[in-house]
Amino acid sequence: MRPREYGNFISGIEPKVILGYGERLKVAGPCEWFDEGARVSFWVVTDLTGPQVRKIAHSLELA
């Protein structure tokens, strides 16, 4: 099983998580219960369906 990644939650219209080295990943699914700046863990899912390969943060949990 892949390990979970860790980052900080960024709220907004399109919420994201920011990784330690600055990369920002869009969050998949509802996440209204996280506060801005909260430390979270998540799986990184790779979306290959569009014209660009995107990494998405999936299944957020408080770290």
PDB file of C-alpha atoms in Angstrom, residues 2-3 5 19 21 23 25-28 42-59:
ATOM      1  CA  ARG A   2       1.279   3.484  -0.821  1.00  0.00           C
ATOM      2  CA  PRO A   3       2.109   5.734   2.117  1.00  0.00           C
ATOM      3  CA  GLU A   5       1.356  12.241   2.009  1.00  0.00           C
ATOM      4  CA  LEU A  19       3.111  20.092   0.233  1.00  0.00           C
ATOM      5  CA  TYR A  21       8.201  21.750  -1.058  1.00  0.00           C
ATOM      6  CA  GLU A  23       3.489  22.003  -4.747  1.00  0.00           C
ATOM      7  CA  LEU A  25      -2.721  19.794  -5.217  1.00  0.00           C
ATOM      8  CA  LYS A  26      -6.443  20.263  -5.824  1.00  0.00           C
ATOM      9  CA  VAL A  27      -8.592  18.383  -3.317  1.00  0.00           C
ATOM     10  CA  ALA A  28     -11.061  15.751  -4.529  1.00  0.00           C
ATOM     11  CA  PHE A  42      -4.089  12.209   2.070  1.00  0.00           C
ATOM     12  CA  TRP A  43      -3.526   9.867  -0.858  1.00  0.00           C
ATOM     13  CA  VAL A  44      -2.154  11.344  -4.079  1.00  0.00           C
ATOM     14  CA  VAL A  45      -4.223  10.190  -7.056  1.00  0.00           C
ATOM     15  CA  THR A  46      -3.001  10.724 -10.622  1.00  0.00           C
ATOM     16  CA  ASP A  47      -5.694  11.822 -13.086  1.00  0.00           C
ATOM     17  CA  LEU A  48      -4.828  10.622 -16.593  1.00  0.00           C
ATOM     18  CA  THR A  49      -8.240  11.311 -18.163  1.00  0.00           C
ATOM     19  CA  GLY A  50      -7.621  14.848 -19.457  1.00  0.00           C
ATOM     20  CA  PRO A  51      -5.114  16.422 -21.819  1.00  0.00           C
ATOM     21  CA  GLN A  52      -2.768  17.063 -18.871  1.00  0.00           C
ATOM     22  CA  VAL A  53      -1.706  14.616 -16.168  1.00  0.00           C
ATOM     23  CA  ARG A  54      -2.790  16.017 -12.788  1.00  0.00           C
ATOM     24  CA  LYS A  55      -2.095  14.917  -9.224  1.00  0.00           C
ATOM     25  CA  ILE A  56      -5.064  15.257  -6.868  1.00  0.00           C
ATOM     26  CA  ALA A  57      -5.263  15.031  -3.063  1.00  0.00           C
ATOM     27  CA  HIS A  58      -7.848  12.398  -2.118  1.00  0.00           C
ATOM     28  CA  SER A  59      -9.353  11.229   1.213  1.00  0.00           C
TER      29      SER A  59
END
